[in-house]
Amino acid sequence: MEAAISPLPDDVEALKALVVAMARKADEAEAKLANAHARESAIEALIAHLKLQIAKLKREQYGPSAERSRRLLDQMELQLEELEADAAEDDLIAEEAAAKTTTVTAFERKRPARKPFPEHLPRERVVVPAPCSCPACGGDRLSRLGEDVTETLEVIPRSWKVIQTVREKFSCRDCEKIAQAPAPFHVVPRGWAGPSFLAMLLFEKYGQHQPLNRQAERFAREGVPLSLSTLADQVGAAAHALMPIYKMIEAHVLAATRIHSDDTTVPVMAKVKTDTARLWVYVRDDRPFAGTDPPAALFHYSRDRRGEHPQAHLAAWSGILQADAYGGYNDLYREGRDPGPVLEAGCFAHARRKFFELADVLSSARKKSRGQRAAMIYPIALEAVQRLDALFDIERAINGKSPAERLAVRQELSVPLMAELHAWLTEQVGKLSRGHDLTKACFYMLKRWDAFTRFLDDGRICLTNNAAERALRCIPLGRKAWLFCGSDRGGQRAAVIYTLIQTAKLNHVDPQAWLADVLARIADHPATKLDQLLPWNWALSTIAIAA
């Protein structure tokens, strides 16, 4: 028996009411789902917090049995850091979803009671001017009732202070209404951290590779004890607040017709070990061919290195992709791809490196001087490096010139060299055994000859993929300090903040000063003018923070 389906009403107003009701139900379902996610994140953070406390108590009671226990505590602290940041971010998402409805109340996570700021910190009173007349009735017979003080923790380099924003209350003797200025804005709802403090927290963690537990230890030594979970709350909420800037940088990078791409490993916490995840970078840099568009770096995180990830990142993009010979890009290069073709441009630095390792004269000489066995130096590899270096010499001379000028020089000087190189590589392959390292180095170029010669017909293409490799240097440096990411969400959050910091550096902007100004302005800044806060458009505003 078929279920009876109620017919749609014929009346237009009734249909509108039905659509509104369905939209309201959808918003309520979304809000309930967001609340559930926020509640789950809060529970996970609480469990991790309790586990860390138990482990620390056991260590204090029984003493450190081995260095492994110290490392285990560090791992637990890092995992707690990411869970706390996840919970803070999910809490904000639930609050935003609940704001769209009138029946669903946002989930509020129970946070540990924060201790008052230390008394020894200097206080600076910023008194909001009192109104001259009653906002309710316009009367001027105002009498002071008292004041509310909001304390905001702010940091001046190597100096701490608490800013007290005083909001005096007044009552109107004519209408008995009470008037008071609104509370000061914090980028983190119900927050206590000033924008400069938040910027320092983010830059130290992602720009200087200092995990929050080490930052908390340093703050305590400076007389400002702050818990790890308290700091992690601020990181998660600040990353959520900066997401619009990340999205604008992403749109800017993917609007380019030529980008660089690369990836690197990043260990991530698993149940009993660390998994090898990936951070991908896509760099837009038109400066080598005198382009006027500003440079930017876009980072993405993935749990593995499957080719589906770059394909998803560049699903709506077409143009010239400068990358290594990673097979995961191959699906992007297929003919008839929608929305358009992606043309591969080979990296001569990768090709040269394979020959250079077989012709490293200096390394061989150092090993011999130390009495170590030196690797064999192959004359063929040495000649290959010299031939490639001749191409690099030409590129250095035309770097920064227009595409037309670069193309003209390449047609005159580089085309003959590339023709000679192809003939020479083909000749060497015929002389060498199939499994020889030199044969593999030659085939690396010969099998991708179209990609390696594409620069001869387009003045915008660079000879190497060094722009992407330079942008990724921050990750290996960080791995030595923080060892691994605490979770997948932590890796995604790292991709967002790395995007902001590396883009600021590419535009010669101080990342910490820029982040502080953006965090101070972003809430009141018109959404239609948000591009003014991007690093290449940014101009330092006068922030109401005492120096």
Coordinates of C-alpha atoms in Angstrom, one line a residue:
M1 CA 0.0 0.0 0.0
E2 CA 1.5 3.4 -1.0
A3 CA 1.8 6.1 1.6
A4 CA -0.5 9.0 1.2
I5 CA 1.3 12.2 0.2
S6 CA -0.4 15.4 1.2
P7 CA -1.0 17.6 -1.8
L8 CA 0.7 21.0 -2.0
P9 CA -1.6 24.0 -1.4
D10 CA -2.7 26.0 -4.4
D11 CA -2.6 29.3 -2.6
V12 CA 0.6 31.3 -3.1
E13 CA 0.7 32.6 0.5
A14 CA 0.2 29.1 1.8
L15 CA 3.1 27.9 -0.4
K16 CA 5.3 30.7 0.9
A17 CA 4.5 29.7 4.5
L18 CA 5.3 26.1 3.7
V19 CA 8.7 27.0 2.2
V20 CA 9.5 29.2 5.2
A21 CA 8.5 26.4 7.6
M22 CA 10.7 23.9 5.7
A23 CA 13.6 26.3 5.7
R24 CA 13.1 26.8 9.5
K25 CA 13.1 23.0 10.0
A26 CA 16.3 22.7 8.0
D27 CA 18.0 25.4 10.1
E28 CA 16.9 23.7 13.3
A29 CA 18.3 20.4 12.0
E30 CA 21.5 22.1 11.2
A31 CA 21.7 23.7 14.6
K32 CA 21.0 20.5 16.4
L33 CA 23.7 18.7 14.4
A34 CA 26.2 21.5 15.1
N35 CA 25.3 21.3 18.8
A36 CA 25.9 17.5 18.8
H37 CA 29.3 18.0 17.2
A38 CA 30.2 20.7 19.7
R39 CA 29.1 18.5 22.6
E40 CA 31.1 15.6 21.2
S41 CA 34.2 17.8 20.9
A42 CA 33.8 19.1 24.4
I43 CA 33.5 15.6 25.8
E44 CA 36.7 14.5 23.9
A45 CA 38.6 17.5 25.2
L46 CA 37.4 16.9 28.8
I47 CA 38.5 13.2 28.6
A48 CA 41.9 14.2 27.2
H49 CA 42.3 16.8 29.9
L50 CA 41.5 14.3 32.7
K51 CA 43.8 11.7 31.2
L52 CA 46.6 14.3 31.1
Q53 CA 46.0 15.2 34.8
I54 CA 46.0 11.5 35.8
A55 CA 49.3 10.9 34.0
K56 CA 50.9 14.0 35.6
L57 CA 49.7 12.9 39.1
K58 CA 51.1 9.4 38.6
R59 CA 54.4 10.9 37.4
E60 CA 54.5 13.1 40.5
Q61 CA 53.6 10.2 42.9
Y62 CA 55.9 7.5 41.5
G63 CA 58.6 9.6 39.8
P64 CA 59.8 9.5 36.2
S65 CA 60.5 5.9 35.4
A66 CA 61.9 6.7 32.0
E67 CA 62.4 9.4 29.4
R68 CA 59.6 7.8 27.4
S69 CA 57.0 8.9 30.1
R70 CA 58.1 12.5 29.6
R71 CA 57.6 12.2 25.8
L72 CA 54.2 10.6 26.4
L73 CA 53.2 13.6 28.5
D74 CA 54.3 15.9 25.7
Q75 CA 52.3 13.9 23.2
M76 CA 49.2 14.0 25.4
E77 CA 49.6 17.7 25.9
L78 CA 49.8 18.3 22.1
Q79 CA 46.7 16.1 21.5
L80 CA 44.8 18.0 24.2
E81 CA 45.8 21.2 22.6
E82 CA 44.2 20.2 19.3
L83 CA 41.1 18.8 21.0
E84 CA 40.6 22.0 22.9
A85 CA 41.0 24.1 19.8
D86 CA 38.5 21.7 17.9
A87 CA 36.0 22.2 20.8
A88 CA 36.3 26.0 20.7
E89 CA 35.8 26.0 16.9
D90 CA 32.8 23.7 17.0
D91 CA 31.3 25.7 19.8
L92 CA 31.3 28.8 17.6
I93 CA 29.9 26.9 14.6
A94 CA 27.0 25.7 16.8
E95 CA 26.4 29.2 18.1
E96 CA 26.2 30.6 14.5
A97 CA 23.9 27.8 13.4
A98 CA 21.6 28.3 16.5
A99 CA 21.4 32.0 15.7
K100 CA 19.5 31.2 12.5
T101 CA 16.7 29.7 14.5
T102 CA 14.3 30.7 17.3
T103 CA 13.8 27.3 18.9
V104 CA 17.3 25.8 19.2
T105 CA 19.6 27.0 22.0
A106 CA 23.3 26.9 21.2
F107 CA 25.4 24.4 23.2
E108 CA 27.6 26.0 25.8
R109 CA 30.7 24.1 26.7
K110 CA 31.6 24.1 30.4
R111 CA 35.1 25.5 30.6
P112 CA 37.4 25.4 33.6
A113 CA 37.1 28.5 35.7
R114 CA 39.9 30.9 34.7
K115 CA 41.9 32.5 37.4
P116 CA 42.0 36.3 37.7
F117 CA 44.9 38.0 36.0
P118 CA 47.9 38.4 38.3
E119 CA 47.7 41.5 40.5
H120 CA 51.3 42.5 39.7
L121 CA 50.4 43.2 36.1
P122 CA 50.0 46.9 35.4
R123 CA 46.5 48.1 34.7
E124 CA 45.6 50.7 32.1
R125 CA 42.1 52.2 32.5
V126 CA 40.4 53.1 29.2
V127 CA 37.2 54.9 30.2
V128 CA 34.4 55.0 27.6
P129 CA 33.1 58.6 27.5
A130 CA 29.8 59.0 29.3
P131 CA 26.7 60.1 27.3
C132 CA 25.7 63.7 27.4
S133 CA 22.0 62.8 27.4
C134 CA 19.8 59.8 28.0
P135 CA 19.7 57.5 24.9
A136 CA 16.1 56.6 25.8
C137 CA 14.4 59.9 26.3
G138 CA 17.0 62.6 25.6
G139 CA 17.1 64.0 29.1
D140 CA 20.3 65.5 30.4
R141 CA 19.8 64.8 34.1
L142 CA 22.1 61.8 34.4
S143 CA 23.5 60.5 37.7
R144 CA 26.4 58.0 37.9
L145 CA 25.4 54.6 39.3
G146 CA 28.7 52.8 39.1
E147 CA 30.8 51.1 36.5
D148 CA 31.6 47.7 34.9
V149 CA 35.2 46.8 34.2
T150 CA 36.2 44.4 31.5
E151 CA 39.7 43.2 31.7
T152 CA 41.5 42.2 28.5
L153 CA 44.9 40.6 28.6
E154 CA 47.2 42.2 26.1
V155 CA 51.0 41.9 25.4
I156 CA 53.5 44.5 24.3
P157 CA 56.7 42.8 23.1
R158 CA 58.4 41.4 26.3
S159 CA 55.9 43.4 28.5
W160 CA 52.6 42.3 29.9
K161 CA 49.6 44.3 31.0
V162 CA 45.9 44.1 31.6
I163 CA 43.7 46.7 29.9
Q164 CA 40.7 47.6 32.0
T165 CA 37.9 49.0 29.8
V166 CA 35.6 50.9 32.2
R167 CA 32.0 51.2 31.2
E168 CA 30.2 53.6 33.5
K169 CA 26.5 53.2 34.2
F170 CA 24.2 56.2 34.4
S171 CA 20.5 56.5 35.3
C172 CA 18.2 59.1 33.9
R173 CA 16.3 61.0 36.6
D174 CA 13.6 61.9 34.1
C175 CA 12.7 58.4 32.9
E176 CA 14.6 56.1 35.4
K177 CA 16.3 54.3 32.5
I178 CA 19.9 53.0 32.9
A179 CA 22.4 53.8 30.1
Q180 CA 25.8 52.2 29.6
A181 CA 28.3 51.9 26.7
P182 CA 28.5 48.4 25.0
A183 CA 31.1 45.9 26.1
P184 CA 34.4 46.0 24.3
F185 CA 34.8 43.7 21.3
H186 CA 36.8 40.5 21.4
V187 CA 37.5 38.5 18.3
V188 CA 36.8 35.4 20.4
P189 CA 33.3 35.4 21.9
R190 CA 33.5 35.7 25.7
G191 CA 37.2 36.1 25.2
W192 CA 39.8 37.9 27.3
A193 CA 42.7 38.0 24.9
G194 CA 43.6 41.1 23.0
P195 CA 44.4 41.0 19.2
S196 CA 48.2 41.4 19.7
F197 CA 48.3 38.5 22.2
L198 CA 46.3 36.3 19.8
A199 CA 48.6 37.2 16.9
M200 CA 51.7 36.4 19.0
L201 CA 50.1 33.1 20.0
L202 CA 49.4 32.1 16.4
F203 CA 52.7 33.3 15.0
E204 CA 54.8 31.6 17.7
K205 CA 52.9 28.3 17.2
Y206 CA 52.9 28.3 13.4
G207 CA 55.6 30.9 12.4
Q208 CA 58.2 30.1 15.1
H209 CA 57.2 26.5 15.5
Q210 CA 56.6 26.7 19.3
P211 CA 53.8 24.4 20.6
L212 CA 51.4 25.9 23.1
N213 CA 52.8 23.9 26.0
R214 CA 56.2 25.5 25.5
Q215 CA 54.6 28.9 25.1
A216 CA 52.6 28.3 28.4
E217 CA 55.9 27.5 30.2
R218 CA 57.5 30.7 28.9
F219 CA 54.5 32.8 29.9
A220 CA 54.6 31.3 33.4
R221 CA 58.3 32.2 33.7
E222 CA 57.3 35.7 32.8
G223 CA 54.8 35.8 35.6
V224 CA 51.6 35.1 33.6
P225 CA 50.4 31.6 34.2
L226 CA 47.9 30.4 31.5
S227 CA 46.8 26.8 31.1
L228 CA 47.3 24.9 27.9
S229 CA 43.5 24.4 27.3
T230 CA 42.9 28.2 27.8
L231 CA 45.5 29.0 25.1
A232 CA 44.2 26.2 22.8
D233 CA 40.7 27.8 23.1
Q234 CA 42.0 31.0 21.7
V235 CA 43.9 29.3 18.8
G236 CA 40.8 27.4 17.6
A237 CA 38.5 30.5 17.8
A238 CA 41.1 32.8 16.2
A239 CA 41.5 30.4 13.3
H240 CA 37.7 30.3 12.8
A241 CA 37.7 34.1 12.8
L242 CA 40.4 34.3 10.2
M243 CA 38.8 31.8 7.8
P244 CA 37.3 34.6 5.5
I245 CA 40.8 35.9 4.9
Y246 CA 42.0 32.3 4.1
K247 CA 39.1 31.9 1.6
M248 CA 40.0 35.1 -0.2
I249 CA 43.7 34.1 -0.5
E250 CA 42.5 30.7 -1.8
A251 CA 40.4 32.5 -4.5
H252 CA 43.3 34.7 -5.4
V253 CA 45.7 31.8 -5.9
L254 CA 43.3 29.8 -7.9
A255 CA 42.6 32.8 -10.2
A256 CA 46.1 32.5 -11.6
T257 CA 46.8 30.9 -14.9
R258 CA 50.1 29.5 -13.7
I259 CA 50.8 28.0 -10.2
H260 CA 53.5 26.0 -8.5
S261 CA 52.6 22.9 -6.5
D262 CA 54.4 20.6 -4.1
D263 CA 53.8 18.6 -0.9
T264 CA 55.7 17.4 2.1
T265 CA 55.2 14.9 4.9
V266 CA 53.7 15.8 8.3
P267 CA 53.4 13.2 11.0
V268 CA 49.9 13.1 12.7
M269 CA 48.8 11.3 15.9
A270 CA 47.2 7.9 15.5
K271 CA 46.0 5.4 18.1
V272 CA 49.3 3.8 18.9
K273 CA 51.7 5.6 16.5
T274 CA 52.0 8.5 14.1
D275 CA 50.7 8.3 10.5
T276 CA 52.3 10.1 7.7
A277 CA 50.0 12.8 6.5
R278 CA 50.6 15.5 3.9
L279 CA 50.6 19.3 3.6
W280 CA 50.1 20.6 0.0
V281 CA 51.1 24.0 -1.2
Y282 CA 49.9 26.0 -4.3
V283 CA 51.9 29.1 -4.9
R284 CA 51.0 32.0 -7.2
D285 CA 54.1 34.1 -7.9
D286 CA 54.2 36.2 -11.1
R287 CA 57.3 38.3 -10.1
P288 CA 59.7 36.3 -12.3
F289 CA 57.9 37.6 -15.5
A290 CA 57.2 41.1 -14.1
G291 CA 53.6 40.3 -13.2
T292 CA 51.7 42.9 -11.2
D293 CA 49.5 40.5 -9.2
P294 CA 50.7 39.9 -5.7
P295 CA 52.2 36.5 -4.7
A296 CA 50.4 34.2 -2.3
A297 CA 50.7 30.6 -0.9
L298 CA 47.8 28.3 -0.3
F299 CA 48.1 25.3 1.9
H300 CA 45.9 22.2 2.2
Y301 CA 46.1 19.2 4.5
S302 CA 45.4 15.5 3.8
R303 CA 45.7 12.3 5.7
D304 CA 47.6 10.6 2.9
R305 CA 49.2 11.3 -0.5
R306 CA 46.6 9.9 -2.8
G307 CA 46.1 11.7 -6.2
E308 CA 42.5 12.5 -5.3
H309 CA 43.7 15.3 -3.1
P310 CA 45.4 17.6 -5.6
Q311 CA 42.6 16.7 -8.0
A312 CA 40.1 18.0 -5.5
H313 CA 42.1 21.1 -4.7
L314 CA 42.3 22.0 -8.4
A315 CA 39.0 20.6 -9.5
A316 CA 37.8 24.0 -10.8
W317 CA 41.2 25.3 -12.0
S318 CA 42.9 25.1 -15.4
G319 CA 46.2 26.6 -16.5
I320 CA 49.9 25.8 -16.2
L321 CA 51.0 23.6 -13.3
Q322 CA 54.6 23.7 -12.3
A323 CA 55.3 20.6 -10.2
D324 CA 57.5 17.5 -9.8
A325 CA 56.7 14.2 -11.6
Y326 CA 54.3 12.9 -8.9
G327 CA 51.8 10.5 -10.6
G328 CA 48.9 11.9 -8.6
Y329 CA 48.9 14.9 -10.9
N330 CA 48.4 12.8 -14.0
D331 CA 44.6 12.9 -13.9
L332 CA 44.8 16.7 -14.1
Y333 CA 46.8 16.5 -17.4
R334 CA 44.4 14.2 -19.3
E335 CA 42.9 15.5 -22.5
G336 CA 39.3 16.7 -22.5
R337 CA 39.4 17.6 -18.8
D338 CA 36.5 19.7 -17.5
P339 CA 36.7 22.7 -16.7
G340 CA 39.8 23.0 -18.9
P341 CA 43.2 21.6 -19.6
V342 CA 46.1 21.6 -17.1
L343 CA 49.5 21.8 -18.8
E344 CA 52.4 20.3 -17.1
A345 CA 55.7 22.3 -16.8
G346 CA 58.7 20.3 -15.6
C347 CA 61.1 21.3 -12.9
F348 CA 64.7 21.5 -14.1
A349 CA 65.9 21.6 -10.4
H350 CA 64.5 18.1 -9.9
A351 CA 66.1 16.9 -13.1
R352 CA 69.5 18.5 -12.3
R353 CA 69.5 17.1 -8.8
K354 CA 69.4 13.5 -10.1
F355 CA 72.6 14.1 -12.1
F356 CA 74.2 16.3 -9.5
E357 CA 74.1 13.5 -6.9
L358 CA 76.1 11.4 -9.3
A359 CA 78.6 14.2 -10.0
D360 CA 79.1 15.8 -6.6
V361 CA 82.8 16.4 -6.7
L362 CA 83.0 18.5 -3.5
S363 CA 81.2 15.8 -1.4
S364 CA 83.5 13.2 -2.8
A365 CA 86.5 15.2 -1.9
R366 CA 85.3 15.8 1.7
K367 CA 84.7 12.1 2.2
K368 CA 88.2 11.3 0.9
S369 CA 89.8 13.9 3.2
R370 CA 88.0 12.2 6.2
G371 CA 89.2 8.8 5.1
Q372 CA 85.7 7.7 4.1
R373 CA 84.8 5.8 0.9
A374 CA 83.8 8.3 -1.7
A375 CA 81.1 7.6 -4.3
M376 CA 82.1 7.3 -7.9
I377 CA 82.0 10.5 -10.0
Y378 CA 80.5 9.9 -13.4
P379 CA 81.8 12.1 -16.3
I380 CA 78.4 11.8 -18.0
A381 CA 76.6 13.1 -14.9
L382 CA 79.1 16.0 -14.7
E383 CA 78.5 16.9 -18.3
A384 CA 74.7 16.8 -17.8
V385 CA 75.0 19.2 -14.9
Q386 CA 77.1 21.6 -17.0
R387 CA 74.6 21.5 -19.9
L388 CA 71.7 22.2 -17.5
D389 CA 73.7 25.0 -15.8
A390 CA 74.0 26.8 -19.1
L391 CA 70.2 27.0 -19.2
F392 CA 70.1 28.3 -15.7
D393 CA 72.6 31.0 -16.6
I394 CA 70.2 32.2 -19.3
E395 CA 67.3 32.2 -16.9
R396 CA 69.1 34.3 -14.3
A397 CA 69.7 37.0 -16.9
I398 CA 66.0 37.3 -17.9
N399 CA 64.5 36.9 -14.4
G400 CA 62.0 39.8 -13.8
K401 CA 61.6 40.7 -17.4
S402 CA 58.3 40.6 -19.3
P403 CA 57.0 37.4 -20.9
A404 CA 57.7 38.7 -24.4
E405 CA 61.3 39.5 -23.6
R406 CA 61.9 36.2 -21.8
L407 CA 60.3 34.3 -24.7
A408 CA 62.5 36.1 -27.3
V409 CA 65.7 35.3 -25.4
R410 CA 64.7 31.6 -24.9
Q411 CA 63.9 31.2 -28.6
E412 CA 67.3 32.6 -29.5
L413 CA 69.5 30.9 -26.8
S414 CA 67.6 28.1 -25.0
V415 CA 66.0 26.3 -28.0
P416 CA 69.4 25.2 -29.5
L417 CA 70.7 24.1 -26.1
M418 CA 67.5 22.0 -25.5
A419 CA 67.8 20.4 -28.9
E420 CA 71.4 19.5 -28.2
L421 CA 70.5 18.2 -24.7
H422 CA 67.8 15.9 -26.1
A423 CA 70.1 14.4 -28.7
W424 CA 72.9 14.0 -26.1
L425 CA 70.5 12.3 -23.5
T426 CA 69.2 9.9 -26.2
E427 CA 72.8 9.0 -27.1
Q428 CA 73.8 8.3 -23.5
V429 CA 70.7 6.1 -22.9
G430 CA 71.8 3.9 -25.8
K431 CA 75.2 3.4 -24.2
L432 CA 74.2 2.7 -20.6
S433 CA 72.6 -0.4 -19.0
R434 CA 68.8 -0.2 -18.4
G435 CA 69.0 -0.3 -14.6
H436 CA 71.9 2.2 -14.2
D437 CA 71.2 5.4 -12.1
L438 CA 72.4 7.5 -15.0
T439 CA 69.9 5.9 -17.3
K440 CA 67.1 6.6 -14.8
A441 CA 68.2 10.2 -14.6
C442 CA 68.2 10.6 -18.4
F443 CA 64.7 8.9 -18.7
Y444 CA 63.4 11.3 -16.0
M445 CA 63.7 14.1 -18.6
L446 CA 63.2 12.1 -21.9
K447 CA 59.8 10.6 -20.8
R448 CA 58.5 14.1 -19.9
W449 CA 60.2 16.0 -22.7
D450 CA 57.0 18.0 -23.6
A451 CA 56.7 19.2 -20.0
F452 CA 60.4 20.2 -19.9
T453 CA 60.3 22.1 -23.2
R454 CA 57.0 24.0 -22.5
F455 CA 59.0 26.9 -21.1
L456 CA 60.4 27.5 -24.6
D457 CA 57.0 28.6 -25.9
D458 CA 55.7 30.6 -22.9
G459 CA 57.6 33.4 -21.2
R460 CA 55.6 33.1 -18.0
I461 CA 56.9 29.6 -17.1
C462 CA 59.8 29.3 -14.7
L463 CA 62.6 26.8 -15.1
T464 CA 62.1 25.3 -11.7
N465 CA 59.5 24.7 -9.0
N466 CA 61.5 26.4 -6.4
A467 CA 58.7 28.8 -5.4
A468 CA 56.7 25.9 -4.0
E469 CA 59.7 24.4 -2.3
R470 CA 60.6 27.7 -0.6
A471 CA 57.0 28.0 0.7
L472 CA 57.2 24.5 2.2
R473 CA 60.4 25.1 4.1
C474 CA 58.4 26.1 7.2
I475 CA 57.1 22.6 7.6
P476 CA 60.4 20.7 7.9
L477 CA 61.6 23.4 10.3
G478 CA 58.4 22.9 12.4
R479 CA 58.7 19.1 12.4
K480 CA 61.9 19.4 14.4
A481 CA 60.0 21.4 17.1
W482 CA 56.5 20.0 17.3
L483 CA 57.3 16.5 15.9
F484 CA 53.7 15.8 14.8
C485 CA 50.2 17.2 14.5
G486 CA 47.8 16.2 17.3
S487 CA 44.8 15.4 14.9
D488 CA 43.5 15.9 11.4
R489 CA 41.6 19.0 12.5
G490 CA 45.0 20.3 13.8
G491 CA 46.5 19.7 10.4
Q492 CA 43.7 21.5 8.7
R493 CA 44.0 24.4 11.1
A494 CA 47.8 24.5 10.5
A495 CA 47.1 24.7 6.7
V496 CA 44.9 27.8 7.3
I497 CA 47.5 29.6 9.5
Y498 CA 50.4 28.6 7.3
T499 CA 48.6 30.1 4.3
L500 CA 48.2 33.5 6.2
I501 CA 51.8 33.6 7.5
Q502 CA 53.5 32.5 4.3
T503 CA 51.4 34.9 2.1
A504 CA 52.3 37.8 4.4
K505 CA 56.0 36.9 4.1
L506 CA 55.8 36.7 0.3
N507 CA 54.4 40.2 0.3
H508 CA 57.2 41.5 2.7
V509 CA 54.6 42.1 5.5
D510 CA 55.3 41.3 9.2
P511 CA 53.0 38.4 9.8
Q512 CA 52.5 39.1 13.5
A513 CA 51.8 42.8 13.1
W514 CA 49.4 42.0 10.2
L515 CA 47.5 39.3 12.1
A516 CA 47.2 41.6 15.2
D517 CA 45.7 44.4 13.0
V518 CA 43.3 42.0 11.2
L519 CA 42.1 40.4 14.4
A520 CA 41.4 43.9 15.8
R521 CA 39.5 45.1 12.7
I522 CA 37.8 42.1 11.1
A523 CA 34.6 42.1 13.1
D524 CA 33.7 45.7 12.3
H525 CA 35.1 45.7 8.8
P526 CA 32.5 45.7 6.0
A527 CA 32.3 42.4 4.3
T528 CA 32.3 44.1 0.9
K529 CA 35.7 45.6 1.7
L530 CA 37.3 42.6 3.3
D531 CA 40.0 42.6 0.6
Q532 CA 41.5 45.7 2.2
L533 CA 42.8 43.4 5.0
L534 CA 44.7 41.1 2.6
P535 CA 48.5 41.4 3.1
W536 CA 49.1 43.1 -0.3
N537 CA 46.4 45.7 0.4
W538 CA 47.1 46.0 4.1
A539 CA 48.0 49.3 5.8
L540 CA 48.5 49.4 9.5
S541 CA 45.7 51.0 11.3
T542 CA 45.9 52.9 14.6
I543 CA 44.7 50.3 17.1
A544 CA 43.4 51.4 20.5
I545 CA 46.2 49.6 22.3
A546 CA 48.7 51.5 24.4
A547 CA 52.3 51.1 23.4

